[in-house]
Amino acid sequence: MGNGVFEPATPKLLVIDDSEPIHRLLRVRLQHERIEILSAQSASEGLRMAREMHPEVVLLDIEMDEMDGFEVLSRLKTDPETQQIAVIFISATGDTMDRVRGLDLGAVDFISKPFEVVELRARVRSALRMQHLFRMLEQKAQIDGLSGLWNRRYFEQRLQQEVSEAIRHKQPVSLLMCDLDRFKRINDQYGHPFGDTVIERMAQILSSGRTSDIACRYGGEEFGVILPNTGVAEASEVAERHRAAIESQAWPVSGDLVVTASFGVCDLESVQGPPSQEALVACADAALYRAKERGRNCVQRFGREAATQRKGPGG
Amino acid sequence: MDNGAAMTADPIRSRFADDPEMREIVAFFVAEVPNRLHELRQAWSSGDRVRVRTIAHQMKGAAGGYGFGEIGESAARLEAALARADRASTPSNDARGAFESFVSLLARVTEAG
């Protein structure tokens, strides 16, 4: 499933130090930790690797020839790509002012050379733990509490990313917008707790599709699913499966309640004007609006007047 | 090899010489020592203080980690003496003394002991 909280693979530790014996020593001393060690022999190489490899933690030497560690740290902290990396200074200088300056610039810790092996390992572990919690929190802030799906903020950010990827690699990308039909009536008739149950179930259905699909709660009873590398025909099939799944769902309430949803589908190729995530959302929304107009419980493709997916038995 | 009086002094052995995970890189470190010594002496005799200071600085950071704490401390004294000499902008006996004791310590470094 593309939506669960991900467990990062082996965390990466980048060592930036211009002394080869230090790299060799650290590789040996940290070999039993569950980390991948990357080595940069200079400040500029370190900055480049930090951007490209996204390490969780950087061990940074203060005194380097080309650029000192303070400068490297402030560059890491001003680049959005690297500012969340936990930086530990390593230095042979016992100077208190160096430590203060490093911590003030945003370093999380300070290790003195020569290393006390046990202390070195403990400090690296502690930084990794903190980084893990930080990433979990960051991810939590992008997850909708009720549905467990990505929230709107994430949706917008991710859609922008997927649209640029699609343009760059000349690949399709589709967007599916979906809205539960007559949801207000469900809430009024069965109460809000039941309404929440419906939202939760809908979220499960939308996220139980293909692993590459990114299901988000757009707001209220509206959902958006990003389908990378997928054309509109395939996206319509995905939407149709979701539509059929919610329609056939049995509910723990008296009577034969049938909950349905309407779907609007669009791919980047079909949008009017220059391709962008705003245009894609607008077009998928327009298709969704038409699905509502056509009696709900159906899938509509943007820009295709006649072609409607079949309606369910009740629709 | 011009190790002078150091040849007769006691060899210095890494504190980690018997640590299985360290053995290989300690040997590597020790094997590099003659090159460092040569470089140091050359830099010193040609008056390249900056180079001497860089080597001292690196040794200060690394030697202790390789189990040569004494070397690291001596390197730290040399680095500090060179810094003082720089500030005073006069050649200092202090720095010369620190250089000589650092070099003679380094010359005693040995793998097996």
XYZ file of C-alpha atoms in Angstrom:
428
model
C 0.000 0.000 0.000
C 1.356 3.375 -0.920
C -0.114 5.154 2.067
C 1.149 3.456 5.203
C 3.773 4.967 7.449
C 6.984 3.926 5.821
C 9.856 2.386 7.708
C 13.028 3.872 6.259
C 15.512 1.419 4.838
C 18.966 1.258 6.434
C 19.649 4.825 7.550
C 22.539 6.619 5.863
C 25.336 8.409 7.662
C 27.488 10.775 5.637
C 30.963 11.532 6.961
C 32.465 14.811 5.687
C 36.129 15.009 6.658
C 39.246 15.694 4.634
C 41.309 13.114 6.491
C 41.240 9.621 5.018
C 42.400 7.923 8.259
C 39.278 9.316 9.966
C 37.017 7.788 7.295
C 38.747 4.451 7.628
C 38.465 4.578 11.402
C 34.768 5.454 11.391
C 33.931 2.729 8.888
C 35.496 0.177 11.222
C 34.137 1.618 14.439
C 30.578 1.896 13.163
C 30.531 -1.314 11.135
C 28.144 -3.109 13.482
C 25.608 -0.307 13.598
C 22.619 -0.697 11.313
C 23.707 2.172 9.060
C 25.146 2.719 5.627
C 28.268 4.883 5.809
C 29.010 7.326 3.007
C 32.313 9.183 2.795
C 33.001 12.648 1.436
C 36.625 13.817 1.406
C 35.912 17.505 1.000
C 33.307 20.115 1.855
C 32.032 20.469 -1.700
C 31.798 16.729 -2.224
C 29.949 16.495 1.084
C 27.413 19.152 0.105
C 26.787 17.417 -3.196
C 26.378 14.003 -1.572
C 24.045 15.404 1.084
C 21.722 16.668 -1.646
C 21.885 13.512 -3.718
C 21.897 10.741 -1.143
C 19.628 12.236 1.537
C 21.489 10.887 4.567
C 19.685 10.952 7.920
C 22.800 12.094 9.749
C 25.992 13.928 8.761
C 29.225 13.717 10.749
C 30.984 16.947 9.898
C 34.580 17.922 10.541
C 35.101 21.551 11.553
C 38.598 22.202 10.282
C 38.757 21.490 6.585
C 40.972 23.173 4.025
C 38.591 24.270 1.336
C 35.638 25.389 3.491
C 35.207 25.016 7.220
C 32.491 22.953 8.873
C 30.534 26.005 10.029
C 30.155 27.149 6.446
C 29.141 23.650 5.337
C 26.567 23.509 8.142
C 24.995 26.837 7.253
C 24.763 25.790 3.608
C 23.114 22.506 4.609
C 20.650 24.436 6.760
C 19.667 26.920 4.054
C 19.044 24.304 1.354
C 15.509 22.872 1.652
C 16.828 19.557 0.299
C 19.256 19.137 3.193
C 18.032 21.311 6.045
C 16.436 18.451 7.953
C 19.568 16.324 8.106
C 20.862 15.955 11.670
C 24.423 17.263 11.758
C 26.953 16.153 14.359
C 30.190 18.097 14.480
C 33.425 16.208 14.930
C 36.421 18.186 15.954
C 39.826 17.852 17.492
C 39.434 21.315 18.968
C 38.174 21.239 22.501
C 37.163 24.886 22.198
C 33.895 25.683 23.977
C 33.128 28.581 21.650
C 33.356 26.224 18.667
C 30.812 23.958 20.297
C 28.492 26.821 21.077
C 28.779 28.213 17.593
C 28.107 24.797 16.043
C 25.047 24.151 18.183
C 23.733 27.662 17.534
C 24.036 27.095 13.804
C 21.814 24.037 14.127
C 24.118 21.093 14.804
C 22.468 18.484 17.028
C 25.585 17.249 18.762
C 29.331 17.436 19.064
C 31.888 14.609 19.157
C 35.531 15.165 20.041
C 38.440 13.593 18.244
C 40.011 11.278 19.231
C 36.811 9.297 19.432
C 35.753 7.365 22.472
C 34.265 4.431 20.615
C 31.345 3.761 22.948
C 30.426 7.426 23.081
C 30.703 7.775 19.312
C 28.263 4.912 18.751
C 25.839 6.200 21.373
C 25.793 9.716 19.915
C 25.256 8.456 16.384
C 22.418 6.210 17.571
C 20.834 9.054 19.481
C 20.923 11.332 16.427
C 19.380 8.591 14.286
C 16.628 8.033 16.833
C 15.805 11.699 16.922
C 15.825 11.887 13.156
C 13.476 8.921 12.934
C 11.000 10.562 15.325
C 11.280 13.809 13.441
C 10.457 12.142 10.138
C 7.547 10.290 11.722
C 6.148 13.554 13.053
C 6.645 15.240 9.742
C 4.776 12.434 8.045
C 2.007 12.473 10.649
C 1.436 16.108 9.827
C 0.627 15.026 6.268
C -1.813 12.299 7.178
C -5.507 12.844 7.679
C -6.514 11.732 11.168
C -9.850 10.153 10.303
C -9.160 8.371 7.036
C -5.445 7.626 7.450
C -4.975 8.903 3.893
C -2.611 11.674 2.891
C -4.112 15.091 3.567
C -4.713 17.920 1.158
C -1.437 19.644 1.817
C 0.436 16.489 0.868
C -1.892 15.959 -2.091
C -1.025 19.327 -3.578
C 2.667 18.946 -3.002
C 2.753 15.417 -4.391
C 0.585 16.210 -7.405
C 2.913 19.034 -8.358
C 5.839 16.657 -8.104
C 4.124 13.934 -10.156
C 3.061 16.426 -12.824
C 6.635 17.728 -13.239
C 7.937 14.153 -13.351
C 5.372 13.278 -16.024
C 6.307 16.311 -18.111
C 10.028 15.643 -17.724
C 9.834 11.969 -18.631
C 6.990 12.377 -21.152
C 4.860 9.927 -19.232
C 1.143 10.045 -18.526
C -0.295 10.913 -15.127
C -3.970 10.758 -14.188
C -6.054 12.235 -11.432
C -9.218 10.794 -10.057
C -11.505 13.030 -7.982
C -14.225 11.320 -6.057
C -17.110 12.483 -3.912
C -19.512 10.419 -1.801
C -23.084 10.862 -3.034
C -25.661 12.533 -0.783
C -23.306 12.325 2.154
C -25.178 14.983 4.110
C -28.279 12.822 4.001
C -26.287 9.838 5.388
C -25.013 11.991 8.231
C -28.474 13.362 8.981
C -30.156 9.969 8.872
C -27.598 7.743 10.598
C -25.585 10.249 12.616
C -22.076 11.610 12.265
C -20.269 8.631 13.815
C -21.696 6.487 11.037
C -20.698 9.145 8.515
C -17.148 8.776 9.814
C -17.371 5.014 9.318
C -18.324 5.588 5.694
C -15.372 7.938 5.207
C -13.037 5.367 6.745
C -14.354 2.563 4.540
C -14.108 4.717 1.441
C -10.516 5.503 2.385
C -9.756 1.784 2.673
C -11.239 1.100 -0.735
C -9.329 3.938 -2.383
C -6.034 2.888 -0.860
C -6.437 -0.827 -1.559
C -5.882 -0.316 -5.267
C -2.561 -0.449 -7.043
C 0.487 0.230 -4.879
C 1.606 3.153 -7.035
C -1.665 5.062 -6.594
C -1.640 7.881 -4.059
C -4.968 8.252 -2.266
C -5.644 11.501 -0.419
C -8.508 13.050 1.457
C -9.172 16.262 -0.386
C -11.632 17.576 2.155
C -15.004 16.613 3.667
C -16.325 13.686 1.661
C -14.118 14.410 -1.324
C -11.038 12.365 -2.231
C -8.275 12.652 -4.789
C -6.232 9.757 -6.125
C -3.058 10.460 -8.085
C -2.203 7.744 -10.598
C 1.397 8.156 -11.770
C 2.353 6.752 -15.138
C -1.266 5.952 -15.942
C -3.355 7.042 -18.929
C -6.974 8.075 -18.703
C -8.385 4.734 -19.941
C -6.648 2.747 -17.235
C -7.486 5.421 -14.651
C -11.166 5.099 -15.573
C -10.984 1.369 -14.971
C -9.456 1.962 -11.545
C -12.228 4.467 -10.774
C -14.874 2.022 -11.923
C -13.513 -0.678 -9.597
C -13.649 1.753 -6.664
C -17.161 2.836 -7.644
C -18.379 -0.764 -7.742
C -16.662 -1.567 -4.436
C -18.356 1.201 -2.443
C -21.701 0.490 -4.040
C -21.626 -3.183 -3.099
C -20.479 -2.533 0.468
C -22.853 -3.784 3.183
C -23.340 -1.480 6.193
C -24.156 -2.224 9.837
C -27.380 -0.208 9.817
C -31.029 -1.180 9.482
C -32.449 -1.234 5.990
C -30.613 -1.791 2.734
C -28.410 1.243 2.733
C -26.428 1.646 -0.465
C -23.651 4.238 -0.368
C -22.422 5.418 -3.736
C -19.807 7.812 -5.011
C -19.232 9.824 -8.166
C -15.892 9.958 -9.958
C -14.248 12.411 -12.330
C -11.145 11.282 -14.179
C -8.643 13.238 -16.206
C -5.105 12.753 -17.446
C -2.523 15.438 -18.034
C -2.698 15.030 -21.809
C -6.392 15.919 -21.893
C -6.234 19.152 -19.890
C -6.978 22.407 -21.625
C -4.126 24.835 -21.915
C -0.619 24.294 -20.572
C -0.255 21.195 -18.406
C -0.137 21.951 -14.675
C -1.432 20.444 -11.490
C -4.028 23.208 -11.156
C -5.358 22.466 -14.635
C -5.438 18.759 -13.879
C -7.429 19.312 -10.665
C -9.815 21.697 -12.423
C -10.494 19.217 -15.227
C -10.948 16.208 -12.935
C -13.278 18.361 -10.841
C -15.260 19.344 -13.929
C -15.642 15.659 -14.813
C -16.758 14.933 -11.258
C -19.328 17.701 -11.497
C -20.686 16.142 -14.655
C -20.883 12.745 -12.954
C -23.069 14.370 -10.310
C -25.206 15.986 -12.993
C -25.669 12.694 -14.736
C -27.310 11.165 -11.710
C -24.282 10.273 -9.516
C -22.784 6.782 -8.940
C -20.829 6.904 -12.151
C -17.393 7.640 -13.605
C -16.924 10.508 -16.044
C -13.850 11.279 -18.084
C -12.970 14.838 -18.741
C -13.482 15.973 -22.332
C -15.446 12.981 -23.409
C -19.021 14.058 -23.762
C -20.617 10.764 -24.675
C -18.493 8.123 -23.088
C -19.818 7.386 -19.638
C -18.992 4.316 -17.720
C -21.989 2.176 -17.010
C -24.111 3.062 -14.072
C -24.833 0.780 -11.220
C -28.220 -0.930 -10.990
C -29.774 1.739 -8.811
C -28.375 4.788 -10.635
C 66.604 5.708 7.255
C 67.561 8.610 9.389
C 65.739 7.781 12.571
C 68.677 8.812 14.696
C 68.409 8.245 18.410
C 64.783 7.164 18.097
C 65.919 3.793 16.720
C 67.173 2.820 20.109
C 64.157 4.059 22.064
C 61.248 1.821 23.024
C 58.816 1.140 20.215
C 55.306 2.547 20.607
C 52.489 0.145 20.000
C 48.809 0.842 19.330
C 46.449 0.364 22.246
C 44.212 -1.419 19.711
C 46.888 -3.650 18.171
C 45.110 -6.718 19.546
C 41.593 -5.566 18.756
C 40.515 -7.812 15.853
C 38.328 -5.181 14.205
C 41.136 -2.621 14.365
C 44.136 -4.743 13.417
C 43.977 -4.143 9.711
C 43.527 -0.376 9.777
C 46.104 0.075 12.534
C 48.609 -1.720 10.293
C 47.624 0.597 7.478
C 48.058 3.633 9.705
C 51.473 2.428 10.883
C 52.587 1.698 7.332
C 51.865 5.320 6.465
C 53.965 6.713 9.317
C 57.344 6.715 7.454
C 55.744 8.789 4.678
C 54.326 11.257 7.191
C 57.712 11.508 8.894
C 59.465 12.160 5.626
C 56.907 14.784 4.679
C 57.156 16.455 8.089
C 60.935 16.698 8.005
C 60.912 18.022 4.494
C 58.272 20.629 5.282
C 60.122 21.678 8.428
C 63.488 22.078 6.708
C 61.949 24.059 3.848
C 60.158 26.310 6.350
C 56.672 25.195 5.280
C 54.993 25.781 8.635
C 51.504 25.511 7.176
C 52.154 21.982 5.958
C 53.687 20.953 9.305
C 50.679 22.363 11.084
C 48.238 20.527 8.810
C 49.939 17.203 9.429
C 50.059 17.883 13.156
C 46.378 18.761 13.103
C 45.416 15.591 11.267
C 47.531 13.471 13.586
C 45.964 15.149 16.571
C 42.524 14.060 15.342
C 43.368 10.597 14.104
C 46.234 9.118 16.144
C 44.199 8.688 19.331
C 41.485 6.859 17.441
C 44.099 4.411 16.203
C 45.302 3.768 19.724
C 48.272 6.155 19.691
C 47.051 8.618 22.291
C 50.557 9.812 23.123
C 51.209 10.711 19.475
C 47.939 12.593 19.292
C 48.781 14.624 22.372
C 52.242 15.409 21.088
C 50.719 16.503 17.765
C 48.338 18.776 19.685
C 51.290 20.378 21.497
C 53.065 20.928 18.185
C 49.989 22.480 16.617
C 49.526 24.794 19.587
C 53.201 25.782 19.605
C 53.059 26.595 15.897
C 49.961 28.691 16.468
C 51.729 30.619 19.236
C 54.785 31.085 17.027
C 52.512 32.397 14.260
C 50.957 34.933 16.561
C 54.346 36.049 17.867
C 55.659 35.994 14.273
C 59.055 34.929 15.550
C 60.755 31.582 15.165
C 60.355 29.896 18.501
C 62.393 27.305 20.327
C 59.131 26.207 21.777
C 57.895 25.092 18.340
C 61.230 23.480 17.493
C 61.153 21.478 20.703
C 57.579 20.384 20.068
C 58.464 19.409 16.515
C 61.434 17.340 17.605
C 59.599 15.455 20.297
C 56.686 14.788 17.929
C 59.019 13.473 15.237
C 60.931 11.257 17.617
C 57.691 9.816 19.001
C 56.420 9.125 15.499
C 59.658 7.360 14.633
C 59.012 4.902 17.447
C 55.626 3.859 16.114
C 55.505 0.230 15.292
C 52.863 -2.257 14.358
C 53.790 -5.331 16.323
C 55.797 -3.725 19.118
